[in-house]
Amino acid sequence: MRDQLREIGMIARALDSISNIEFKELELTKGQYLYLVRICEEPGIIQEKLAELIKVDRTTAARAIQKLETNGLITKQDDPYNKKIKRLVPTERGKELYPVIIREHEHSTDVALTGLSDQEAEQLLRLLKRVRHNIEGDWDAVKKGKKRHY
Amino acid sequence: MRDQLREIGMIARALDSISNIEFKELELTKGQYLYLVRICEEPGIIQEKLAELIKVDRTTAARAIQKLETNGLITKQDDPYNKKIKRLVPTERGKELYPVIIREHEHSTDVALTGLSDQEAEQLLRLLKRVRHNIEGDWDAVKKGKKRHY
DNA sequence: ATTTTTTTATTGTAAATGCAACTAAATCAA
DNA sequence: TTGATTTAGTTGCATTTACAATAAAAAAAT
C-alpha cells in the first residue's frame, strides 16, 4: 500500500505536538519555534520567503512573526533599498533560544532515527528531499488558486 | 545534515494545505478529511482510538468528529456492552465522499513519488513506518505530561 | 512615462486547535 | 464490595490558523 503520505502526516503531527508542548517552557506558543529557528539560521529573511520555506500560509506566518516581535524575540528591520520588505532578525533573547530549540530537535531526530543505519538515515533524507521537491510546485499552484485535475 | 524531520514537516504542511483547499468543494472544512477516511476504513472505531491513530489532540478530534456528525457524514452509535464509548460509523453521504478523498490522495501520492523507482518508494515507506513507530512512544508520553530529558 | 502586474505585508472575520478542568463509566486493587 | 485509577467523552476559553480583501511598493509591459 502506498501509505507514505499518511506516515508523513502522522510523524509530522506527533513531532509538532511534542515540540509545542516542550517549548511552552520557553514561552514559545504554538508554531513559533518553526519561524524562530529559520530566522536565526537565515537572518534578514523576509516574511514571504519564510512562509514559502516552511510551507505555511502567508497570513499565518505574518501573525506568528508579529507575535515573535511583540515578545521581543525578533525585530523587523526596514531595508534601505526596498521600502516594501521587512528583514527579520533575531534579538539577543531570540538567539539565546536557538540552541535550546536545536537540542530538542536533535533529540527528536535521535529518537526518530533509532535503529536506522547511517546509510538508511541518509537514504531517507535523500528520498524525502525528492518528495518535498516534487510537491512544492503543486503547493504553490494550489495556494494561488490553480486547480489540479485528477 | 540530519534534516529528515524538517523535510517531513514541510511535506506534511504542504500536502495538508493542498487537501484542505481541494476538499472545500466537498464542504469539508479543515482537517475533516483525515477523520472521515479513517472512519470509513475502520467503521466502529471510537474517538479516542481515532485521535491516537492520526496523532491529534483528543479534544481536537472530539470537535472535528462532532462537526462531521452535525454535517451528516458520520453517526455516533452507542455500544450495547459499553455505555461509555461511541462507535463512529459513516453515513451514506459520508461513504460517498470516501472515493473522492482517496482519489485526491492517490494523485498527491503520484506527484510526491514522481521519479522514485518502485524499490525507492517501498524503501521510503518502510523507513517512514519505522520512524513513526520510533516516535509514537514519545508522543504518547509527552501528551500525558511526561518530561523527556535531553 | 504611464499603466498593468506582481510582490510584500496587513487586517477582518470565521473557524480550528489544544490546554485545563470536568463528568461518568469501566477496570483495577485492596 | 468498596475505593482508587484509568479510560472515554465533553465543554470553557484563549490562541492559532487561514481565506478574503486591502494597500502600497516594486517590477514589468506598453
mmCIF file of C-alpha atoms (C1' of nucleotides) in Angstrom:
data_model
loop_
_atom_site.group_PDB
_atom_site.id
_atom_site.type_symbol
_atom_site.label_atom_id
_atom_site.label_comp_id
_atom_site.label_asym_id
_atom_site.label_seq_id
_atom_site.Cartn_x
_atom_site.Cartn_y
_atom_site.Cartn_z
ATOM 1 C CA MET A 1 0.000 0.000 0.000
ATOM 2 C CA ARG A 2 1.237 3.467 -0.854
ATOM 3 C CA ASP A 3 0.897 4.921 2.598
ATOM 4 C CA GLN A 4 3.927 7.156 2.522
ATOM 5 C CA LEU A 5 1.953 10.361 2.836
ATOM 6 C CA ARG A 6 -0.111 9.102 5.750
ATOM 7 C CA GLU A 7 3.008 8.107 7.601
ATOM 8 C CA ILE A 8 4.489 11.506 6.941
ATOM 9 C CA GLY A 9 1.355 13.184 8.272
ATOM 10 C CA MET A 10 1.359 11.113 11.436
ATOM 11 C CA ILE A 11 5.025 11.715 12.112
ATOM 12 C CA ALA A 12 4.725 15.430 11.476
ATOM 13 C CA ARG A 13 1.715 15.898 13.739
ATOM 14 C CA ALA A 14 3.252 13.865 16.527
ATOM 15 C CA LEU A 15 6.534 15.730 16.447
ATOM 16 C CA ASP A 16 4.956 19.146 16.126
ATOM 17 C CA SER A 17 2.761 18.296 19.067
ATOM 18 C CA ILE A 18 5.761 17.249 21.160
ATOM 19 C CA SER A 19 7.706 20.366 20.260
ATOM 20 C CA ASN A 20 4.828 22.675 21.046
ATOM 21 C CA ILE A 21 4.400 21.132 24.462
ATOM 22 C CA GLU A 22 8.111 21.192 25.221
ATOM 23 C CA PHE A 23 8.644 24.761 24.075
ATOM 24 C CA LYS A 24 5.925 26.122 26.278
ATOM 25 C CA GLU A 25 8.628 26.238 28.942
ATOM 26 C CA LEU A 26 10.427 28.769 26.787
ATOM 27 C CA GLU A 27 7.262 30.842 26.489
ATOM 28 C CA LEU A 28 7.003 29.964 22.844
ATOM 29 C CA THR A 29 3.420 29.444 21.799
ATOM 30 C CA LYS A 30 2.239 27.064 19.119
ATOM 31 C CA GLY A 31 4.310 27.036 15.987
ATOM 32 C CA GLN A 32 6.668 29.845 16.952
ATOM 33 C CA TYR A 33 9.740 27.661 17.156
ATOM 34 C CA LEU A 34 9.425 26.946 13.446
ATOM 35 C CA TYR A 35 9.822 30.571 12.487
ATOM 36 C CA LEU A 36 12.409 31.463 15.086
ATOM 37 C CA VAL A 37 14.902 28.750 14.081
ATOM 38 C CA ARG A 38 14.723 29.745 10.470
ATOM 39 C CA ILE A 39 15.181 33.426 11.231
ATOM 40 C CA CYS A 40 18.216 32.554 13.334
ATOM 41 C CA GLU A 41 19.662 30.470 10.542
ATOM 42 C CA GLU A 42 18.925 32.993 7.846
ATOM 43 C CA PRO A 43 18.833 36.423 9.440
ATOM 44 C CA GLY A 44 17.478 39.068 7.105
ATOM 45 C CA ILE A 45 14.985 36.709 5.519
ATOM 46 C CA ILE A 46 11.651 38.276 4.686
ATOM 47 C CA GLN A 47 8.235 37.094 5.759
ATOM 48 C CA GLU A 48 7.133 35.912 2.347
ATOM 49 C CA LYS A 49 10.216 33.755 1.833
ATOM 50 C CA LEU A 50 9.912 32.332 5.303
ATOM 51 C CA ALA A 51 6.328 31.240 4.713
ATOM 52 C CA GLU A 52 7.423 29.680 1.439
ATOM 53 C CA LEU A 53 10.323 27.934 3.151
ATOM 54 C CA ILE A 54 8.329 26.252 5.871
ATOM 55 C CA LYS A 55 5.148 25.830 3.859
ATOM 56 C CA VAL A 56 2.637 27.770 5.845
ATOM 57 C CA ASP A 57 0.048 30.285 4.750
ATOM 58 C CA ARG A 58 1.402 33.799 4.321
ATOM 59 C CA THR A 59 -1.077 35.276 6.725
ATOM 60 C CA THR A 60 -0.392 32.647 9.352
ATOM 61 C CA ALA A 61 3.282 33.435 9.105
ATOM 62 C CA ALA A 62 2.521 37.145 9.331
ATOM 63 C CA ARG A 63 0.791 36.745 12.666
ATOM 64 C CA ALA A 64 3.294 34.311 14.123
ATOM 65 C CA ILE A 65 6.102 36.677 13.204
ATOM 66 C CA GLN A 66 4.164 39.606 14.585
ATOM 67 C CA LYS A 67 3.960 37.799 17.877
ATOM 68 C CA LEU A 68 7.646 36.905 17.887
ATOM 69 C CA GLU A 69 8.346 40.600 17.521
ATOM 70 C CA THR A 70 5.910 41.585 20.252
ATOM 71 C CA ASN A 71 7.576 39.102 22.536
ATOM 72 C CA GLY A 72 10.983 40.536 21.814
ATOM 73 C CA LEU A 73 12.451 37.530 20.047
ATOM 74 C CA ILE A 74 12.929 39.116 16.642
ATOM 75 C CA THR A 75 12.841 42.543 15.053
ATOM 76 C CA LYS A 76 11.556 43.671 11.686
ATOM 77 C CA GLN A 77 14.127 45.878 10.049
ATOM 78 C CA ASP A 78 13.475 48.204 7.151
ATOM 79 C CA ASP A 79 15.565 47.562 4.095
ATOM 80 C CA PRO A 80 17.465 50.636 2.897
ATOM 81 C CA TYR A 81 16.804 49.901 -0.763
ATOM 82 C CA ASN A 82 13.349 48.432 -0.719
ATOM 83 C CA LYS A 83 10.616 50.109 1.275
ATOM 84 C CA LYS A 84 8.259 47.191 0.849
ATOM 85 C CA ILE A 85 10.170 44.450 2.582
ATOM 86 C CA LYS A 86 10.992 43.936 6.226
ATOM 87 C CA ARG A 87 14.026 41.941 7.135
ATOM 88 C CA LEU A 88 13.591 39.601 10.054
ATOM 89 C CA VAL A 89 16.429 39.421 12.538
ATOM 90 C CA PRO A 90 16.630 37.616 15.879
ATOM 91 C CA THR A 91 17.198 39.669 19.030
ATOM 92 C CA GLU A 92 19.692 38.566 21.662
ATOM 93 C CA ARG A 93 16.903 36.846 23.503
ATOM 94 C CA GLY A 94 15.865 35.146 20.286
ATOM 95 C CA LYS A 95 19.393 33.978 19.630
ATOM 96 C CA GLU A 96 19.576 32.504 23.103
ATOM 97 C CA LEU A 97 16.646 30.227 22.401
ATOM 98 C CA TYR A 98 18.141 28.858 19.217
ATOM 99 C CA PRO A 99 20.437 26.239 20.759
ATOM 100 C CA VAL A 100 17.666 25.089 23.042
ATOM 101 C CA ILE A 101 15.345 24.529 20.118
ATOM 102 C CA ILE A 102 18.084 22.741 18.206
ATOM 103 C CA ARG A 103 18.836 20.491 21.150
ATOM 104 C CA GLU A 104 15.233 19.413 21.311
ATOM 105 C CA HIS A 105 15.166 18.882 17.604
ATOM 106 C CA GLU A 106 18.331 16.798 17.695
ATOM 107 C CA HIS A 107 16.847 14.673 20.421
ATOM 108 C CA SER A 108 13.699 14.083 18.421
ATOM 109 C CA THR A 109 15.848 13.178 15.456
ATOM 110 C CA ASP A 110 17.768 10.671 17.585
ATOM 111 C CA VAL A 111 14.510 9.104 18.670
ATOM 112 C CA ALA A 112 13.076 9.119 15.162
ATOM 113 C CA LEU A 113 16.106 7.510 13.571
ATOM 114 C CA THR A 114 16.635 4.890 16.264
ATOM 115 C CA GLY A 115 17.603 1.587 14.711
ATOM 116 C CA LEU A 116 18.302 3.050 11.293
ATOM 117 C CA SER A 117 21.815 2.657 9.970
ATOM 118 C CA ASP A 118 23.678 5.719 8.749
ATOM 119 C CA GLN A 119 23.029 4.581 5.203
ATOM 120 C CA GLU A 120 19.325 4.231 5.870
ATOM 121 C CA ALA A 121 19.108 7.646 7.501
ATOM 122 C CA GLU A 122 20.893 9.194 4.555
ATOM 123 C CA GLN A 123 18.739 7.371 2.079
ATOM 124 C CA LEU A 124 15.640 8.533 3.928
ATOM 125 C CA LEU A 125 16.815 12.122 3.762
ATOM 126 C CA ARG A 126 17.566 11.880 0.066
ATOM 127 C CA LEU A 127 14.162 10.419 -0.679
ATOM 128 C CA LEU A 128 12.351 12.968 1.472
ATOM 129 C CA LYS A 129 14.102 15.811 -0.286
ATOM 130 C CA ARG A 130 12.959 14.467 -3.604
ATOM 131 C CA VAL A 131 9.396 14.099 -2.345
ATOM 132 C CA ARG A 132 9.415 17.594 -0.970
ATOM 133 C CA HIS A 133 10.717 18.921 -4.235
ATOM 134 C CA ASN A 134 8.052 17.007 -6.107
ATOM 135 C CA ILE A 135 5.170 18.542 -4.204
ATOM 136 C CA GLU A 136 6.440 22.105 -3.892
ATOM 137 C CA GLY A 137 5.111 23.061 -7.288
ATOM 138 C CA ASP A 138 1.644 21.789 -6.538
ATOM 139 C CA TRP A 139 1.544 23.526 -3.191
ATOM 140 C CA ASP A 140 2.468 26.802 -4.782
ATOM 141 C CA ALA A 141 -0.007 26.396 -7.597
ATOM 142 C CA VAL A 142 -2.935 25.287 -5.438
ATOM 143 C CA LYS A 143 -2.241 28.084 -2.970
ATOM 144 C CA LYS A 144 -2.503 30.531 -5.845
ATOM 145 C CA GLY A 145 -5.860 29.144 -6.831
ATOM 146 C CA LYS A 146 -4.855 26.753 -9.581
ATOM 147 C CA LYS A 147 -6.943 23.635 -9.871
ATOM 148 C CA ARG A 148 -5.268 20.262 -10.092
ATOM 149 C CA HIS A 149 -7.246 17.833 -12.124
ATOM 150 C CA TYR A 150 -7.154 14.157 -11.418
ATOM 151 C CA MET B 1 22.796 17.299 7.935
ATOM 152 C CA ARG B 2 20.079 15.386 9.697
ATOM 153 C CA ASP B 3 17.167 17.283 8.233
ATOM 154 C CA GLN B 4 14.769 14.397 7.932
ATOM 155 C CA LEU B 5 12.253 15.844 10.358
ATOM 156 C CA ARG B 6 12.238 19.247 8.744
ATOM 157 C CA GLU B 7 11.582 17.703 5.376
ATOM 158 C CA ILE B 8 8.767 15.682 6.858
ATOM 159 C CA GLY B 9 7.266 18.815 8.375
ATOM 160 C CA MET B 10 7.419 20.716 5.122
ATOM 161 C CA ILE B 11 5.897 17.897 3.122
ATOM 162 C CA ALA B 12 3.121 17.361 5.648
ATOM 163 C CA ARG B 13 2.156 21.010 5.837
ATOM 164 C CA ALA B 14 2.186 21.419 2.079
ATOM 165 C CA LEU B 15 0.042 18.368 1.456
ATOM 166 C CA ASP B 16 -2.395 19.119 4.239
ATOM 167 C CA SER B 17 -2.758 22.598 2.872
ATOM 168 C CA ILE B 18 -3.465 21.285 -0.616
ATOM 169 C CA SER B 19 -6.010 18.776 0.658
ATOM 170 C CA ASN B 20 -7.823 21.333 2.762
ATOM 171 C CA ILE B 21 -8.171 23.653 -0.200
ATOM 172 C CA GLU B 22 -9.278 20.910 -2.552
ATOM 173 C CA PHE B 23 -11.804 19.406 -0.174
ATOM 174 C CA LYS B 24 -13.570 22.678 0.382
ATOM 175 C CA GLU B 25 -15.504 21.753 -2.739
ATOM 176 C CA LEU B 26 -16.882 18.804 -0.831
ATOM 177 C CA GLU B 27 -17.906 21.083 2.039
ATOM 178 C CA LEU B 28 -15.289 19.517 4.227
ATOM 179 C CA THR B 29 -13.665 22.067 6.482
ATOM 180 C CA LYS B 30 -10.076 21.971 7.644
ATOM 181 C CA GLY B 31 -8.880 18.569 8.754
ATOM 182 C CA GLN B 32 -12.176 16.748 8.365
ATOM 183 C CA TYR B 33 -10.986 14.525 5.553
ATOM 184 C CA LEU B 34 -8.471 12.963 7.926
ATOM 185 C CA TYR B 35 -11.122 11.682 10.264
ATOM 186 C CA LEU B 36 -13.644 10.728 7.641
ATOM 187 C CA VAL B 37 -11.300 8.442 5.673
ATOM 188 C CA ARG B 38 -10.307 6.601 8.789
ATOM 189 C CA ILE B 39 -13.876 6.139 9.948
ATOM 190 C CA CYS B 40 -14.744 4.764 6.524
ATOM 191 C CA GLU B 41 -11.844 2.353 6.642
ATOM 192 C CA GLU B 42 -12.468 1.271 10.188
ATOM 193 C CA PRO B 43 -16.155 1.737 10.928
ATOM 194 C CA GLY B 44 -16.959 1.352 14.608
ATOM 195 C CA ILE B 45 -13.710 2.937 15.719
ATOM 196 C CA ILE B 46 -14.037 5.146 18.780
ATOM 197 C CA GLN B 47 -12.954 8.722 19.127
ATOM 198 C CA GLU B 48 -10.031 8.071 21.428
ATOM 199 C CA LYS B 49 -8.505 5.462 19.118
ATOM 200 C CA LEU B 50 -9.009 7.675 16.115
ATOM 201 C CA ALA B 51 -7.138 10.534 17.746
ATOM 202 C CA GLU B 52 -4.362 8.125 18.662
ATOM 203 C CA LEU B 53 -4.280 6.774 15.124
ATOM 204 C CA ILE B 54 -3.878 10.071 13.357
ATOM 205 C CA LYS B 55 -1.930 11.775 16.121
ATOM 206 C CA VAL B 56 -4.116 14.671 17.011
ATOM 207 C CA ASP B 57 -5.224 16.005 20.364
ATOM 208 C CA ARG B 58 -8.240 14.217 21.851
ATOM 209 C CA THR B 59 -10.235 17.387 22.149
ATOM 210 C CA THR B 60 -9.462 18.484 18.629
ATOM 211 C CA ALA B 61 -10.659 15.129 17.384
ATOM 212 C CA ALA B 62 -13.773 15.433 19.536
ATOM 213 C CA ARG B 63 -14.816 18.656 17.861
ATOM 214 C CA ALA B 64 -13.929 17.586 14.355
ATOM 215 C CA ILE B 65 -15.978 14.422 14.827
ATOM 216 C CA GLN B 66 -18.818 16.419 16.343
ATOM 217 C CA LYS B 67 -18.887 18.512 13.231
ATOM 218 C CA LEU B 68 -18.813 15.510 10.922
ATOM 219 C CA GLU B 69 -21.881 14.262 12.751
ATOM 220 C CA THR B 70 -23.641 17.617 12.595
ATOM 221 C CA ASN B 71 -22.996 17.700 8.873
ATOM 222 C CA GLY B 72 -24.455 14.256 8.418
ATOM 223 C CA LEU B 73 -21.283 12.482 7.351
ATOM 224 C CA ILE B 74 -20.998 10.114 10.288
ATOM 225 C CA THR B 75 -23.089 8.923 13.218
ATOM 226 C CA LYS B 76 -22.104 8.110 16.768
ATOM 227 C CA GLN B 77 -23.607 4.785 17.768
ATOM 228 C CA ASP B 78 -23.996 3.551 21.310
ATOM 229 C CA ASP B 79 -22.248 0.304 22.074
ATOM 230 C CA PRO B 80 -24.561 -2.347 23.535
ATOM 231 C CA TYR B 81 -21.970 -3.559 26.052
ATOM 232 C CA ASN B 82 -20.149 -0.398 26.990
ATOM 233 C CA LYS B 83 -22.119 2.724 27.841
ATOM 234 C CA LYS B 84 -19.050 4.895 27.790
ATOM 235 C CA ILE B 85 -17.939 4.513 24.207
ATOM 236 C CA LYS B 86 -19.474 5.761 20.982
ATOM 237 C CA ARG B 87 -18.779 3.914 17.796
ATOM 238 C CA LEU B 88 -18.206 6.079 14.781
ATOM 239 C CA VAL B 89 -19.825 4.988 11.556
ATOM 240 C CA PRO B 90 -20.029 6.766 8.204
ATOM 241 C CA THR B 91 -23.441 7.654 6.802
ATOM 242 C CA GLU B 92 -24.310 7.057 3.159
ATOM 243 C CA ARG B 93 -23.266 10.585 2.384
ATOM 244 C CA GLY B 94 -20.015 10.013 4.242
ATOM 245 C CA LYS B 95 -19.336 6.833 2.326
ATOM 246 C CA GLU B 96 -19.884 8.672 -0.933
ATOM 247 C CA LEU B 97 -17.076 11.064 -0.171
ATOM 248 C CA TYR B 98 -14.587 8.334 0.566
ATOM 249 C CA PRO B 99 -13.575 7.524 -3.023
ATOM 250 C CA VAL B 100 -13.247 11.203 -3.795
ATOM 251 C CA ILE B 101 -10.874 11.716 -0.906
ATOM 252 C CA ILE B 102 -8.893 8.643 -1.892
ATOM 253 C CA ARG B 103 -8.612 9.798 -5.472
ATOM 254 C CA GLU B 104 -7.125 13.098 -4.344
ATOM 255 C CA HIS B 105 -4.802 11.284 -2.021
ATOM 256 C CA GLU B 106 -3.671 8.926 -4.763
ATOM 257 C CA HIS B 107 -2.967 11.850 -7.009
ATOM 258 C CA SER B 108 -0.885 13.553 -4.344
ATOM 259 C CA THR B 109 0.977 10.296 -3.856
ATOM 260 C CA ASP B 110 1.653 10.100 -7.580
ATOM 261 C CA VAL B 111 3.041 13.607 -7.533
ATOM 262 C CA ALA B 112 5.053 13.005 -4.376
ATOM 263 C CA LEU B 113 6.656 9.817 -5.639
ATOM 264 C CA THR B 114 7.421 11.093 -9.126
ATOM 265 C CA GLY B 115 10.804 9.883 -10.264
ATOM 266 C CA LEU B 116 11.169 7.336 -7.488
ATOM 267 C CA SER B 117 11.510 3.739 -8.558
ATOM 268 C CA ASP B 118 9.207 1.139 -7.060
ATOM 269 C CA GLN B 119 12.068 -0.005 -4.880
ATOM 270 C CA GLU B 120 12.708 3.512 -3.657
ATOM 271 C CA ALA B 121 9.047 4.127 -2.899
ATOM 272 C CA GLU B 122 8.876 0.880 -0.960
ATOM 273 C CA GLN B 123 12.084 1.640 0.899
ATOM 274 C CA LEU B 124 10.728 5.077 1.774
ATOM 275 C CA LEU B 125 7.561 3.542 3.156
ATOM 276 C CA ARG B 126 9.486 1.018 5.220
ATOM 277 C CA LEU B 127 11.721 3.683 6.680
ATOM 278 C CA LEU B 128 8.830 6.015 7.435
ATOM 279 C CA LYS B 129 6.986 3.258 9.247
ATOM 280 C CA ARG B 130 9.984 2.669 11.429
ATOM 281 C CA VAL B 131 10.335 6.382 12.154
ATOM 282 C CA ARG B 132 6.667 6.644 13.001
ATOM 283 C CA HIS B 133 6.954 3.670 15.288
ATOM 284 C CA ASN B 134 10.006 5.187 16.935
ATOM 285 C CA ILE B 135 8.290 8.423 17.866
ATOM 286 C CA GLU B 136 4.889 7.085 18.861
ATOM 287 C CA GLY B 137 6.011 6.301 22.384
ATOM 288 C CA ASP B 138 7.351 9.788 22.946
ATOM 289 C CA TRP B 139 4.221 11.403 21.600
ATOM 290 C CA ASP B 140 2.081 9.378 23.919
ATOM 291 C CA ALA B 141 4.285 10.043 26.909
ATOM 292 C CA VAL B 142 4.680 13.785 26.306
ATOM 293 C CA LYS B 143 0.962 14.139 25.695
ATOM 294 C CA LYS B 144 0.354 12.556 29.086
ATOM 295 C CA GLY B 145 2.641 15.041 30.752
ATOM 296 C CA LYS B 146 5.868 13.066 30.884
ATOM 297 C CA LYS B 147 9.051 15.051 30.511
ATOM 298 C CA ARG B 148 11.699 13.943 28.088
ATOM 299 C CA HIS B 149 15.164 14.844 29.214
ATOM 300 C CA TYR B 150 17.867 15.604 26.756
ATOM 301 C "C1'" DA C 1 6.335 57.895 -18.833
ATOM 302 C "C1'" DT C 2 2.390 55.652 -17.753
ATOM 303 C "C1'" DT C 3 -0.295 51.664 -16.998
ATOM 304 C "C1'" DT C 4 -0.529 46.863 -15.526
ATOM 305 C "C1'" DT C 5 1.032 43.121 -12.946
ATOM 306 C "C1'" DT C 6 3.491 41.109 -9.303
ATOM 307 C "C1'" DT C 7 5.325 41.141 -4.770
ATOM 308 C "C1'" DT C 8 5.080 42.007 0.131
ATOM 309 C "C1'" DA C 9 2.677 42.990 4.121
ATOM 310 C "C1'" DT C 10 -1.539 43.766 6.815
ATOM 311 C "C1'" DT C 11 -6.296 43.291 8.895
ATOM 312 C "C1'" DG C 12 -11.322 41.488 9.397
ATOM 313 C "C1'" DT C 13 -13.558 37.544 10.292
ATOM 314 C "C1'" DA C 14 -14.719 32.794 10.973
ATOM 315 C "C1'" DA C 15 -13.167 28.537 12.191
ATOM 316 C "C1'" DA C 16 -9.971 25.009 14.127
ATOM 317 C "C1'" DT C 17 -6.772 23.904 17.760
ATOM 318 C "C1'" DG C 18 -5.460 22.482 22.246
ATOM 319 C "C1'" DC C 19 -4.836 23.028 27.328
ATOM 320 C "C1'" DA C 20 -7.393 22.704 31.633
ATOM 321 C "C1'" DA C 21 -10.976 21.156 34.013
ATOM 322 C "C1'" DC C 22 -14.839 18.234 34.454
ATOM 323 C "C1'" DT C 23 -18.134 14.035 34.296
ATOM 324 C "C1'" DA C 24 -19.155 9.339 34.144
ATOM 325 C "C1'" DA C 25 -18.345 4.623 33.050
ATOM 326 C "C1'" DA C 26 -15.103 0.832 33.296
ATOM 327 C "C1'" DT C 27 -11.291 -1.513 35.207
ATOM 328 C "C1'" DC C 28 -8.067 -2.474 38.790
ATOM 329 C "C1'" DA C 29 -6.622 -3.049 43.638
ATOM 330 C "C1'" DA C 30 -7.387 -3.841 48.442
ATOM 331 C "C1'" DT D 1 -17.576 -4.740 47.891
ATOM 332 C "C1'" DT D 2 -15.604 -0.662 48.270
ATOM 333 C "C1'" DG D 3 -12.330 2.638 46.848
ATOM 334 C "C1'" DA D 4 -8.810 4.236 43.586
ATOM 335 C "C1'" DT D 5 -7.314 4.600 38.939
ATOM 336 C "C1'" DT D 6 -7.787 4.603 34.130
ATOM 337 C "C1'" DT D 7 -10.435 5.328 30.025
ATOM 338 C "C1'" DA D 8 -13.700 7.927 27.133
ATOM 339 C "C1'" DG D 9 -16.016 11.867 26.226
ATOM 340 C "C1'" DT D 10 -17.308 16.833 26.780
ATOM 341 C "C1'" DT D 11 -17.034 21.984 27.426
ATOM 342 C "C1'" DG D 12 -14.840 26.740 28.539
ATOM 343 C "C1'" DC D 13 -11.586 29.626 26.962
ATOM 344 C "C1'" DA D 14 -7.671 31.583 24.817
ATOM 345 C "C1'" DT D 15 -4.998 31.201 20.865
ATOM 346 C "C1'" DT D 16 -3.712 29.965 16.232
ATOM 347 C "C1'" DT D 17 -4.961 29.287 11.508
ATOM 348 C "C1'" DA D 18 -6.309 30.725 7.010
ATOM 349 C "C1'" DC D 19 -9.451 32.754 3.428
ATOM 350 C "C1'" DA D 20 -10.748 37.205 1.630
ATOM 351 C "C1'" DA D 21 -9.973 41.710 0.967
ATOM 352 C "C1'" DT D 22 -6.949 45.698 1.057
ATOM 353 C "C1'" DA D 23 -2.912 48.700 0.436
ATOM 354 C "C1'" DA D 24 1.322 50.104 -1.196
ATOM 355 C "C1'" DA D 25 5.810 49.498 -3.173
ATOM 356 C "C1'" DA D 26 8.386 47.351 -6.959
ATOM 357 C "C1'" DA D 27 8.858 45.323 -11.390
ATOM 358 C "C1'" DA D 28 7.287 44.531 -15.944
ATOM 359 C "C1'" DA D 29 4.931 45.831 -20.017
ATOM 360 C "C1'" DT D 30 3.171 49.150 -23.182
#
